[in-house]
Amino acid sequence: MDFFENQERARKRTSLLVFYFLAAVVMIVAVINVVAAFGIAQARARADGSPYSGTLAPIQFDPEVAWWATALTIAIIGGGTLVRWLSLRSGGRAVAEMVGGRPIDPGSANPAARRLLNIVEEMSIASGVPMPAVYVLEDEAGINAFAAGYTTNDAVVAVTRGCMERLSRDELQGVVAHEFSHILNGDMRLNVRLIAVLFGILMIAMVGRGLLRGMMYARPRGRGKGAGGAVLVMLAAGVAMLLIGYVGFFFGRLIQAAVSRQREFLADAAAVQFTRNPGGIAGALKKIGGHPTRGRIMNESATQISHFFFSQAFGRSSWIGLFATHPPIADRIRAIEPGFNGEFPPPTAERFQPPPPTTPAPPVLQRADAITAALLLASVGAPTPAHVNRARQIVAAMPPAIAAAAREPAVAPAAVFALLLSHDANVRARQLERVGVSHAGPIHMAATELAPAADALMPEQRLPLVSIALPALRTLAATDSAAFLDTVRALVREDNEVTLFEFAMLKALERHLVGSQSGAGGPKITSFGSVLQEFNVILSTLARLGADTHEKALAAFRVASARVPMLQTSLKFLGPDACTLDAVGSALTRLASGTPAIRKVLLAAACEAAAVDGTVSPEEAELIRAIADSLDCPIPPMLGPAGLGQPPGP
């Protein structure tokens, strides 16, 4: 399915969630108004000596009471939703840590952790998604996993200890591929919003529970009917709010389950398509079905994110499956293996056994084939098994020293610095001197030592190396991260000639390390007319970059403009002075807020602008991939001859 269509569907599902939330709030407000009117009517009747002895007084709505009840209810629900939203503003990391997740050291030598990190790296490079942080739920023996975050910029992949230790490599790869499909399909943002919505609805129940607890320790002041009446009113209010809150939460859980179930079938199918290995994800599901705890999660906080998980995290289907956030495991397996007989393998005490250590020589990476602009665009968000194989090739062919450095937080900045060193000896000397001033010691030494390895990298290995380094770079303290980015900017500008690729890589680093918290979700740009100037800047710059004469650049711009029919008559080929790197950066920042339709058209036109000779070379493709990353549109790597693969590593 088309990546941009998936993104648009995710956006519509979010709108539907807002509708459900508002409907639930309206129902809760209505019930509270009825209860408040009823309670006040009874209290007034008894206070006034009403003739309704032994019967209930009729309800009489008081506009002032209704106004206060409505305002207070909305304030409680809205406040709870906002508090939870703000607590999760850092994205996937906040979700993982909320349920007891511990980040895995990117340079970990633990065999089970290293295998998991290698698989996530492969999936990251194969899909074009920036390498997410990887977490493990150490206290969870069940087999389960989830992906969380607002966008690819703040995503995490988390697995239980049981998942990391009890699954084979193929099974673990199937689980990780399933979670990456949620990342690619835009499911994560909806999942995080569901947490805030459910917490807001539950706030009514929490307030009621607080009132009841307070009653246990409160002593009525004074004597007589007045004191006893106040106690009864407080007691009734607490019970009513508790019941109403849980009624709202009941409907919230129904929404949570309904939103989640169908997406699991789609994610399973995407994982099979991704890996072309149905036995991997099916084997993982069978082990979950045969495990004593299945996928059960023990951490109570995880109830808020039950819709995130790979499999049902809390109990089995109940209430005719209404609260099940996932389809039955047997049904999911049959969708992959139609002949499955419903029998699960008995649990075993099997644990991951690391393979014997080997140090094979890095293979030679064959240059990727040039492709058409249409094929490059079609690959957005649609990785294939060939891309997984290519990812393995890219990682395996990296010089071990620079790959290891990129994963080690202490020297990961040096790996990036080495990528930016000029081939001109004088410029390189000045760049290394700058590194020595800002990062004296191990990082400066490592950058110097890694320079030959960086020189040996092919163009299509540079972005993957940066992606591999991201988890380690994200562990830097705020001051160290700022100093790192300042040095990157200085190295890029040292030779007074900043290539567009260098600039795009700098923008990617800034986005992933400083990045706007896209979870806050600024206003979406829905009109092509409002981004006319941004289209002019990007297409003019790319057309000039790929052509050696003004005539060829103009021709490339016109070809690209034809892919934007809604703006074609308004687009204008800009001169060099208008195509500055600052202008490109501002344009990309604004276009990142565009709807999926706007970003799709931009990438289609950008591919045409870069493909002056009708095909996209590996160098041009890496530039497009860097631009696409700024737009949160992951593009898989270009394939080598015949998409040759390699057997999985550890």
XYZ file of C-alpha atoms in Angstrom:
650
model
C 0.000 0.000 0.000
C 1.176 3.513 -0.803
C 3.123 5.147 2.067
C 1.393 8.495 1.632
C -2.049 6.867 1.574
C -1.187 5.151 4.855
C -0.111 8.473 6.329
C -3.358 10.096 5.205
C -5.391 7.238 6.676
C -3.528 7.609 9.963
C -4.389 11.321 9.920
C -8.058 10.515 9.371
C -7.993 7.924 12.156
C -6.670 10.652 14.451
C -9.602 12.866 13.474
C -11.950 9.962 14.208
C -10.315 9.524 17.615
C -10.965 13.205 18.368
C -14.632 12.667 17.439
C -14.882 9.618 19.721
C -13.220 11.530 22.524
C -15.587 14.480 22.190
C -18.567 12.120 22.035
C -17.404 10.392 25.231
C -16.932 13.767 26.948
C -20.418 14.878 25.905
C -21.942 11.672 27.291
C -20.025 12.003 30.558
C -21.073 15.661 30.911
C -24.693 14.730 30.251
C -24.667 11.950 32.849
C -22.999 14.178 35.442
C -25.597 16.892 34.847
C -28.402 14.390 35.349
C -26.804 13.020 38.525
C -26.104 16.537 39.852
C -29.671 17.675 39.156
C -31.062 14.544 40.780
C -28.873 14.865 43.864
C -29.617 18.557 44.371
C -33.355 17.961 43.932
C -33.317 15.336 46.692
C -31.226 17.518 48.985
C -33.508 20.533 48.508
C -36.617 18.453 48.994
C -35.441 17.187 52.350
C -34.116 20.558 53.452
C -37.436 22.244 52.643
C -39.524 19.587 54.330
C -40.953 18.431 51.027
C -44.003 16.118 51.015
C -42.015 13.488 49.040
C -41.678 11.314 52.100
C -40.227 7.949 51.245
C -40.184 8.820 47.540
C -37.810 10.572 45.173
C -38.276 14.213 44.328
C -38.579 14.996 40.587
C -35.466 16.270 38.820
C -35.349 19.990 38.216
C -32.486 21.357 36.112
C -30.873 24.475 37.446
C -28.947 26.366 34.679
C -26.323 27.602 37.119
C -25.717 24.120 38.525
C -25.571 22.676 34.989
C -23.040 25.333 33.955
C -20.767 24.610 36.909
C -21.086 20.834 36.527
C -20.234 21.058 32.827
C -17.315 23.425 33.354
C -15.868 21.360 36.193
C -16.179 18.093 34.236
C -14.533 19.511 31.135
C -11.780 21.053 33.261
C -11.053 17.718 34.955
C -11.019 15.704 31.709
C -9.151 18.365 29.743
C -6.651 18.888 32.539
C -5.960 15.159 32.832
C -5.517 14.820 29.081
C -3.170 17.810 28.966
C -1.086 16.581 31.913
C -0.602 13.163 30.328
C 0.101 14.737 26.936
C 2.818 16.944 28.398
C 4.331 14.009 30.282
C 4.739 12.208 26.952
C 6.005 15.179 24.959
C 9.445 13.586 24.578
C 7.820 10.810 22.541
C 8.769 7.156 22.566
C 11.355 7.405 25.329
C 8.738 8.674 27.794
C 6.411 5.787 26.907
C 9.149 3.146 27.241
C 10.366 4.499 30.573
C 6.789 4.757 31.870
C 6.508 0.953 31.692
C 9.936 0.208 33.142
C 11.954 0.110 29.931
C 15.743 0.462 30.076
C 17.689 1.770 27.066
C 20.168 -0.698 25.606
C 23.661 0.734 25.223
C 24.156 1.189 21.441
C 27.646 -0.263 21.802
C 26.568 -3.183 24.003
C 28.643 -6.348 23.696
C 25.982 -8.525 25.335
C 25.273 -11.171 22.654
C 21.474 -11.107 22.955
C 21.392 -7.304 23.028
C 23.875 -7.092 20.143
C 21.731 -9.416 18.031
C 18.656 -7.278 18.695
C 20.542 -4.064 17.882
C 21.866 -5.586 14.649
C 18.340 -6.523 13.567
C 16.987 -3.051 14.348
C 19.912 -1.499 12.452
C 19.150 -3.648 9.411
C 15.473 -2.756 9.498
C 16.294 0.911 9.994
C 18.637 1.067 6.998
C 16.388 -1.119 4.843
C 13.360 1.085 5.469
C 15.112 4.449 5.486
C 13.805 5.137 9.001
C 16.340 6.789 11.334
C 17.733 4.293 13.815
C 15.358 4.331 16.816
C 16.459 3.952 20.407
C 16.120 0.345 21.588
C 14.724 -0.500 25.024
C 14.334 -3.719 26.969
C 11.734 -4.433 29.670
C 14.031 -6.392 31.960
C 11.349 -7.477 34.430
C 9.027 -8.957 31.801
C 9.508 -12.681 31.128
C 6.643 -12.830 28.609
C 7.229 -12.445 24.878
C 6.094 -9.030 23.669
C 7.297 -5.795 22.064
C 6.106 -2.371 20.959
C 7.122 0.723 19.010
C 6.296 4.163 20.374
C 6.791 7.784 19.425
C 5.167 10.640 17.582
C 7.256 10.358 14.412
C 10.348 8.559 13.147
C 12.310 11.336 14.834
C 11.535 10.196 18.379
C 10.621 6.545 17.861
C 11.750 3.714 20.102
C 11.502 -0.043 19.714
C 11.065 -1.869 23.013
C 11.068 -5.618 23.658
C 10.599 -7.714 26.759
C 13.463 -9.755 28.150
C 11.547 -12.877 27.149
C 11.277 -11.635 23.565
C 14.994 -10.890 23.367
C 16.072 -14.219 24.867
C 13.504 -16.786 23.699
C 13.068 -16.021 20.001
C 15.280 -17.164 17.142
C 16.828 -14.544 14.903
C 14.147 -15.004 12.221
C 11.378 -14.759 14.819
C 12.891 -11.673 16.417
C 13.295 -10.124 12.972
C 9.602 -10.797 12.280
C 8.600 -9.032 15.502
C 10.862 -6.047 14.770
C 9.531 -5.854 11.187
C 5.984 -5.816 12.589
C 6.883 -2.863 14.822
C 8.594 -1.034 11.964
C 5.396 -1.340 9.942
C 3.621 0.574 12.729
C 6.327 3.246 12.461
C 5.990 3.480 8.681
C 2.184 3.501 8.718
C 1.903 6.401 11.147
C 0.233 4.323 13.882
C 2.515 5.522 16.686
C 1.161 9.064 16.999
C -2.398 7.772 17.239
C -1.308 5.328 19.932
C 0.290 8.056 22.038
C -2.780 10.257 21.676
C -4.929 7.373 22.865
C -2.933 7.300 26.126
C -3.718 10.961 26.822
C -7.392 10.555 25.866
C -7.931 7.526 28.103
C -6.134 9.177 31.023
C -8.310 12.286 30.687
C -11.511 10.243 30.742
C -10.254 8.253 33.734
C -9.594 11.483 35.673
C -13.276 11.636 36.666
C -12.947 8.240 38.330
C -9.669 9.260 39.963
C -11.276 12.372 41.468
C -14.163 10.241 42.765
C -11.737 7.763 44.274
C -9.878 10.640 45.899
C -13.086 11.928 47.474
C -13.899 8.488 48.869
C -10.408 8.089 50.297
C -10.693 11.512 51.866
C -13.954 10.457 53.510
C -12.104 7.657 55.296
C -9.948 10.161 57.178
C -12.381 13.071 57.469
C -14.447 13.685 60.582
C -17.616 15.752 60.237
C -17.514 19.037 62.135
C -20.449 19.783 64.371
C -23.454 17.648 65.042
C -26.926 17.230 63.717
C -28.500 16.696 60.383
C -26.368 19.337 58.657
C -23.099 17.556 59.387
C -24.460 14.167 58.473
C -26.004 15.568 55.307
C -22.665 17.024 54.190
C -21.006 13.670 54.684
C -23.714 11.926 52.691
C -23.414 14.486 49.882
C -19.653 14.006 49.685
C -20.056 10.248 49.779
C -22.689 10.306 47.054
C -20.563 12.645 44.911
C -17.523 10.403 45.271
C -19.426 7.237 44.376
C -21.140 8.957 41.443
C -17.891 10.324 40.022
C -16.181 6.965 40.461
C -18.957 5.141 38.607
C -19.280 7.771 35.897
C -15.525 7.851 35.385
C -15.330 4.108 34.943
C -18.297 4.179 32.574
C -16.345 6.682 30.497
C -13.249 4.549 30.765
C -15.313 1.538 29.638
C -16.133 3.339 26.399
C -12.552 4.549 26.142
C -11.318 0.959 26.279
C -13.774 0.022 23.546
C -12.332 2.807 21.390
C -8.787 1.681 22.208
C -9.526 -1.925 21.254
C -11.447 -1.080 18.085
C -8.697 1.243 16.830
C -6.007 -1.353 17.519
C -7.289 -4.751 16.350
C -7.458 -4.336 12.586
C -4.053 -2.678 12.419
C -2.406 -5.791 13.846
C -3.435 -7.901 10.855
C -2.066 -5.192 8.536
C 1.210 -5.006 10.473
C 1.597 -8.807 10.360
C 1.081 -8.787 6.588
C 3.551 -5.918 6.191
C 6.161 -7.793 8.251
C 5.822 -10.831 5.976
C 6.127 -8.616 2.913
C 9.113 -6.878 4.475
C 11.078 -10.030 5.295
C 9.517 -12.542 2.876
C 9.728 -14.984 5.763
C 6.252 -15.863 7.089
C 7.828 -18.476 9.363
C 9.557 -15.754 11.371
C 6.539 -13.821 12.634
C 4.352 -16.964 12.694
C 6.984 -18.726 14.823
C 7.034 -15.812 17.264
C 3.236 -15.898 17.572
C 3.304 -19.676 18.157
C 5.846 -19.281 20.954
C 3.671 -16.609 22.527
C 0.654 -18.926 22.301
C 2.575 -21.740 23.994
C 4.230 -19.601 26.679
C 2.663 -19.820 30.175
C 2.218 -16.057 30.379
C 1.594 -15.611 26.663
C 2.439 -11.952 26.077
C 1.280 -10.816 29.501
C 2.934 -7.676 30.895
C 3.260 -7.407 34.677
C 3.881 -3.652 34.951
C 0.574 -2.007 35.902
C 1.418 1.202 34.050
C 1.449 -0.804 30.845
C -2.363 -1.032 30.921
C -2.348 2.472 29.451
C -0.432 1.291 26.401
C -1.948 -2.170 25.898
C -2.813 -1.162 22.316
C 0.905 -0.608 21.564
C 2.047 -4.178 22.079
C 2.848 -6.902 19.572
C 0.360 -9.267 21.246
C -2.404 -9.088 23.857
C -0.669 -7.779 26.961
C -3.364 -8.180 29.613
C -5.452 -11.327 29.862
C -7.344 -13.012 27.112
C -10.268 -11.811 25.090
C -13.266 -11.123 27.305
C -16.699 -9.609 26.907
C -16.923 -11.337 23.536
C -13.598 -9.806 22.611
C -14.750 -6.204 23.059
C -11.754 -5.281 25.199
C -9.208 -7.302 23.233
C -6.688 -4.911 21.729
C -5.419 -7.692 19.449
C -7.076 -10.425 17.397
C -6.760 -14.000 18.757
C -3.261 -15.369 18.176
C -4.589 -18.385 16.266
C -6.441 -16.090 13.831
C -3.292 -14.062 13.238
C -1.268 -17.202 12.549
C -3.906 -18.555 10.137
C -3.785 -15.272 8.222
C -0.089 -16.021 7.649
C -0.218 -19.841 7.543
C -3.728 -20.913 6.450
C -3.051 -24.537 7.388
C -2.296 -23.851 11.075
C -4.101 -26.436 13.246
C -4.402 -24.262 16.347
C -1.903 -26.226 18.438
C 0.876 -24.295 20.139
C 4.293 -25.777 20.958
C 4.910 -26.540 24.622
C 7.059 -23.960 26.427
C 10.753 -24.687 26.710
C 13.546 -23.269 28.793
C 15.472 -22.497 25.613
C 17.536 -19.351 25.747
C 19.486 -17.490 23.103
C 22.909 -19.017 22.560
C 25.402 -16.704 20.867
C 27.177 -18.136 17.824
C 30.934 -18.673 18.023
C 32.817 -15.429 17.443
C 34.131 -14.869 13.937
C 35.928 -11.980 12.306
C 35.257 -12.272 8.570
C 36.866 -9.753 6.272
C 34.432 -6.983 5.243
C 32.953 -7.819 1.825
C 33.250 -5.403 -1.070
C 30.050 -3.414 -1.556
C 28.965 -3.293 -5.174
C 27.806 0.063 -6.475
C 24.034 0.494 -6.596
C 22.225 0.550 -9.915
C 20.749 3.786 -11.249
C 16.950 3.761 -11.328
C 14.149 5.921 -12.669
C 12.627 8.703 -10.627
C 9.289 6.840 -10.595
C 10.842 3.720 -9.042
C 12.629 5.767 -6.387
C 9.376 7.484 -5.432
C 7.494 4.169 -5.370
C 9.950 2.825 -2.789
C 9.030 5.463 -0.181
C 7.895 3.623 2.928
C 7.797 0.331 1.001
C 10.898 -1.710 1.878
C 11.272 -5.198 0.423
C 13.379 -8.251 1.285
C 15.868 -7.001 -1.315
C 16.274 -3.820 0.725
C 16.881 -5.898 3.866
C 19.596 -7.785 1.999
C 21.068 -4.518 0.766
C 21.081 -3.171 4.326
C 23.082 -6.210 5.434
C 25.532 -5.611 2.593
C 25.938 -1.951 3.523
C 26.616 -2.685 7.198
C 28.817 -5.718 6.532
C 30.962 -3.752 4.065
C 31.641 -0.907 6.502
C 35.156 -0.879 7.938
C 34.702 -2.447 11.408
C 36.528 0.388 13.155
C 34.195 3.143 11.983
C 31.055 1.022 12.454
C 32.094 0.198 16.030
C 32.930 3.837 16.733
C 29.508 4.970 15.484
C 27.836 2.696 18.043
C 29.991 3.800 20.988
C 28.706 6.955 22.745
C 32.194 8.024 23.790
C 33.498 8.315 20.210
C 30.379 8.380 18.000
C 30.934 12.114 17.247
C 34.329 11.208 15.784
C 32.702 8.873 13.232
C 30.517 11.736 11.975
C 33.430 14.179 11.957
C 35.429 11.727 9.847
C 32.622 11.686 7.264
C 32.938 15.437 6.805
C 36.714 15.622 6.326
C 37.770 17.097 3.012
C 39.953 15.250 0.515
C 42.075 18.405 0.265
C 44.999 17.939 2.664
C 45.134 21.591 3.728
C 41.407 21.826 4.393
C 41.476 18.499 6.253
C 44.285 19.743 8.481
C 42.259 22.837 9.400
C 39.167 20.694 10.055
C 41.066 18.346 12.365
C 42.503 21.347 14.149
C 38.961 22.585 14.798
C 38.013 19.176 16.154
C 41.059 19.304 18.429
C 39.951 22.658 19.839
C 36.339 21.673 20.511
C 36.817 17.962 21.265
C 40.347 17.445 22.501
C 41.365 13.973 23.570
C 39.774 10.681 22.492
C 37.334 12.179 19.975
C 40.038 14.160 18.181
C 42.309 11.114 18.086
C 39.497 8.863 16.875
C 38.483 11.299 14.109
C 42.068 11.335 12.858
C 42.347 7.546 12.962
C 38.951 6.983 11.315
C 39.600 9.346 8.395
C 40.946 6.612 6.036
C 37.962 4.377 6.824
C 35.561 7.243 6.116
C 37.336 7.933 2.815
C 36.760 4.311 1.803
C 32.981 4.523 2.267
C 30.762 4.563 -0.802
C 28.173 7.359 -1.113
C 25.302 5.050 -0.149
C 27.054 4.122 3.114
C 27.236 7.637 4.524
C 23.614 8.113 5.550
C 23.386 4.594 7.030
C 26.481 5.300 9.138
C 24.869 8.479 10.452
C 21.716 6.497 11.221
C 23.721 3.870 13.109
C 25.380 6.648 15.132
C 22.091 8.336 16.136
C 21.329 6.232 19.249
C 24.810 6.906 20.619
C 24.616 10.607 19.729
C 21.242 10.920 21.459
C 22.865 9.900 24.748
C 25.032 13.037 24.751
C 24.280 15.629 27.389
C 22.591 18.781 26.096
C 25.804 20.826 26.263
C 27.842 18.088 24.561
C 25.205 17.694 21.847
C 25.247 21.439 21.189
C 29.051 21.438 20.994
C 28.936 18.467 18.602
C 26.520 20.222 16.241
C 28.578 23.433 16.373
C 31.634 21.450 15.298
C 29.689 19.735 12.504
C 28.615 23.156 11.188
C 32.204 24.405 11.343
C 33.535 21.364 9.457
C 30.875 21.711 6.768
C 31.762 25.362 6.178
C 35.544 25.069 6.530
C 36.247 24.891 2.788
C 33.796 27.711 2.010
C 31.870 25.359 -0.237
C 28.943 23.572 1.321
C 27.526 20.838 -0.856
C 23.800 20.262 -0.733
C 24.375 16.757 0.579
C 26.518 18.083 3.446
C 23.783 20.551 4.215
C 21.072 17.882 4.071
C 23.089 15.684 6.417
C 23.511 18.617 8.800
C 19.757 19.244 8.711
C 19.129 15.564 9.488
C 21.475 15.675 12.495
C 19.859 18.858 13.765
C 16.420 17.336 13.333
C 17.216 14.086 15.100
C 19.279 15.552 17.936
C 17.597 18.894 18.567
C 14.506 18.173 16.500
C 11.207 19.790 16.861
C 9.049 17.670 19.086
C 6.658 16.818 16.353
C 4.371 15.304 18.924
C 3.298 18.827 19.769
C 1.967 18.817 16.222
C 1.966 22.297 14.765
C -0.726 23.302 12.265
C -0.697 21.225 9.111
C -0.220 22.966 5.781
C -3.007 21.767 3.514
C -2.822 24.231 0.614
C -0.319 23.945 -2.227
C -0.604 27.678 -2.798
C 0.789 28.423 0.659
C 4.049 26.581 -0.147
C 4.613 27.908 -3.676
C 7.856 29.673 -2.762
C 9.176 26.580 -0.973
C 8.538 24.481 -4.098
C 10.358 27.107 -6.165
C 13.406 26.975 -3.889
C 13.703 23.183 -3.675
C 13.078 22.438 -7.364
C 15.294 25.287 -8.617
C 18.143 24.201 -6.337
C 17.947 20.546 -7.369
C 17.693 21.419 -11.045
C 20.805 23.602 -10.828
C 22.701 20.987 -8.861
C 22.265 18.298 -11.484
C 22.980 20.403 -14.584
C 26.179 21.983 -15.883
C 24.469 24.704 -17.987
C 21.633 27.136 -17.439
C 19.670 25.579 -20.310
C 19.872 22.074 -18.853
C 18.915 23.338 -15.396
C 15.908 25.176 -16.834
C 14.864 22.050 -18.735
C 15.121 19.956 -15.573
C 13.047 22.511 -13.680
C 10.319 22.394 -16.332
C 10.209 18.596 -16.219
C 9.911 18.741 -12.443
C 7.218 21.437 -12.638
C 5.086 19.135 -14.755
C 4.758 16.885 -11.697
C 3.063 19.753 -9.841
C 0.065 20.514 -12.084
C -1.721 22.483 -9.369
C 1.192 24.967 -9.296
C 2.761 24.522 -12.727
C 1.691 27.878 -14.124
C 2.854 29.679 -10.970
C 6.220 27.975 -10.425
C 9.238 30.129 -11.210
C 12.829 29.086 -11.892
C 14.885 31.013 -9.333
C 18.353 32.401 -9.781
C 21.390 31.198 -7.819
C 21.066 34.003 -5.249
C 17.630 32.719 -4.218
C 18.816 29.116 -3.889
C 20.960 29.558 -0.809
C 21.349 26.792 1.718
C 19.526 28.870 4.311
C 16.617 29.198 1.902
C 16.637 25.437 1.303
C 16.679 24.796 5.054
C 13.746 27.136 5.686
C 11.822 25.554 2.810
C 12.349 22.020 4.129
C 11.328 23.021 7.652
C 8.073 24.498 6.385
C 7.337 21.664 3.945
C 7.754 19.098 6.730
C 4.435 20.407 8.083
C 2.695 19.710 4.801
C 0.048 17.039 4.406
C 1.089 13.665 2.953
C -0.289 14.796 -0.424
C 1.947 17.881 -0.477
C 5.056 15.947 0.523
C 4.350 13.228 -2.053
C 4.086 15.745 -4.884
C 7.233 17.525 -3.718
C 9.263 14.306 -3.654
C 7.945 13.283 -7.082
C 9.020 16.622 -8.525
C 12.344 16.570 -6.644
C 13.171 13.155 -8.111
C 12.507 14.495 -11.611
C 14.610 17.597 -10.972
C 17.559 15.495 -9.818
C 17.271 12.984 -12.682
C 18.486 15.242 -15.475
C 19.461 12.305 -17.691
C 16.288 10.348 -16.953
C 17.744 8.163 -14.179
C 18.732 8.720 -10.569
C 22.353 7.871 -9.744
C 23.379 6.594 -6.286
C 24.783 10.029 -5.434
C 21.553 11.746 -6.523
C 19.490 9.156 -4.661
C 21.379 9.786 -1.405
C 20.636 13.490 -1.774
C 16.930 12.767 -2.322
C 16.961 10.397 0.656
C 18.464 13.097 2.865
C 15.814 15.588 1.745
C 13.079 12.977 2.239
C 14.344 12.351 5.767
C 13.773 16.038 6.537
C 10.182 15.543 5.380
C 9.704 12.370 7.475
C 9.328 10.292 4.296
C 11.718 7.320 4.623
C 13.243 5.996 1.394
C 15.017 2.604 1.365
C 18.581 2.388 0.029
C 19.197 1.822 -3.652
C 19.804 -1.790 -4.576
C 23.020 -3.290 -5.866
C 23.252 -5.498 -8.943
C 20.401 -8.042 -8.801
C 19.797 -7.094 -5.148
C 22.360 -9.660 -4.016
C 21.886 -10.696 -0.400
C 23.904 -12.230 2.364
C 22.995 -14.705 5.071
C 21.903 -13.146 8.371
C 24.603 -12.336 10.838
C 24.363 -12.641 14.615
